[in-house]
């Protein structure tokens, strides 16, 4: 049988860039032999800001380490040591869906007059009592 042709994107050696440094796992730098689900500080290294488990290529773990880390993170989540999901708080300047209004007035803009306010007693004009008269 003839050898298979390579169909990948291999470039000639002279066109290749600098060789990439292999990522070093935080487990190897900490000299950890066992991934403990109670070691929350170590597990947070392998979790993104939205509380997702980081990929093997991002964290630098090998397959065995990644499997152990994922199992430990899932156990720590069940024990409520680590949150399942985290939403980063962002400051909003105005809700664009509601037209950017800051008030609680839910009427469409066409129904509101220029000086119309959401609550009674907030207008600029004094309140005038109008007596009802019966005309015969």
Coordinates of C-alpha atoms in Angstrom, one line a residue, residues 53 69-79 84:
X53 CA -14.6 25.0 32.8
X69 CA -10.0 18.8 37.2
X70 CA -13.5 18.7 35.6
X71 CA -14.6 16.0 38.0
X72 CA -13.4 18.0 41.0
X73 CA -15.1 21.2 39.7
X74 CA -18.4 19.4 39.2
X75 CA -18.2 17.9 42.7
X76 CA -17.3 21.3 44.2
X77 CA -20.4 22.8 42.4
X78 CA -22.6 20.1 43.9
X79 CA -21.2 20.8 47.4
X84 CA -22.6 27.0 38.6

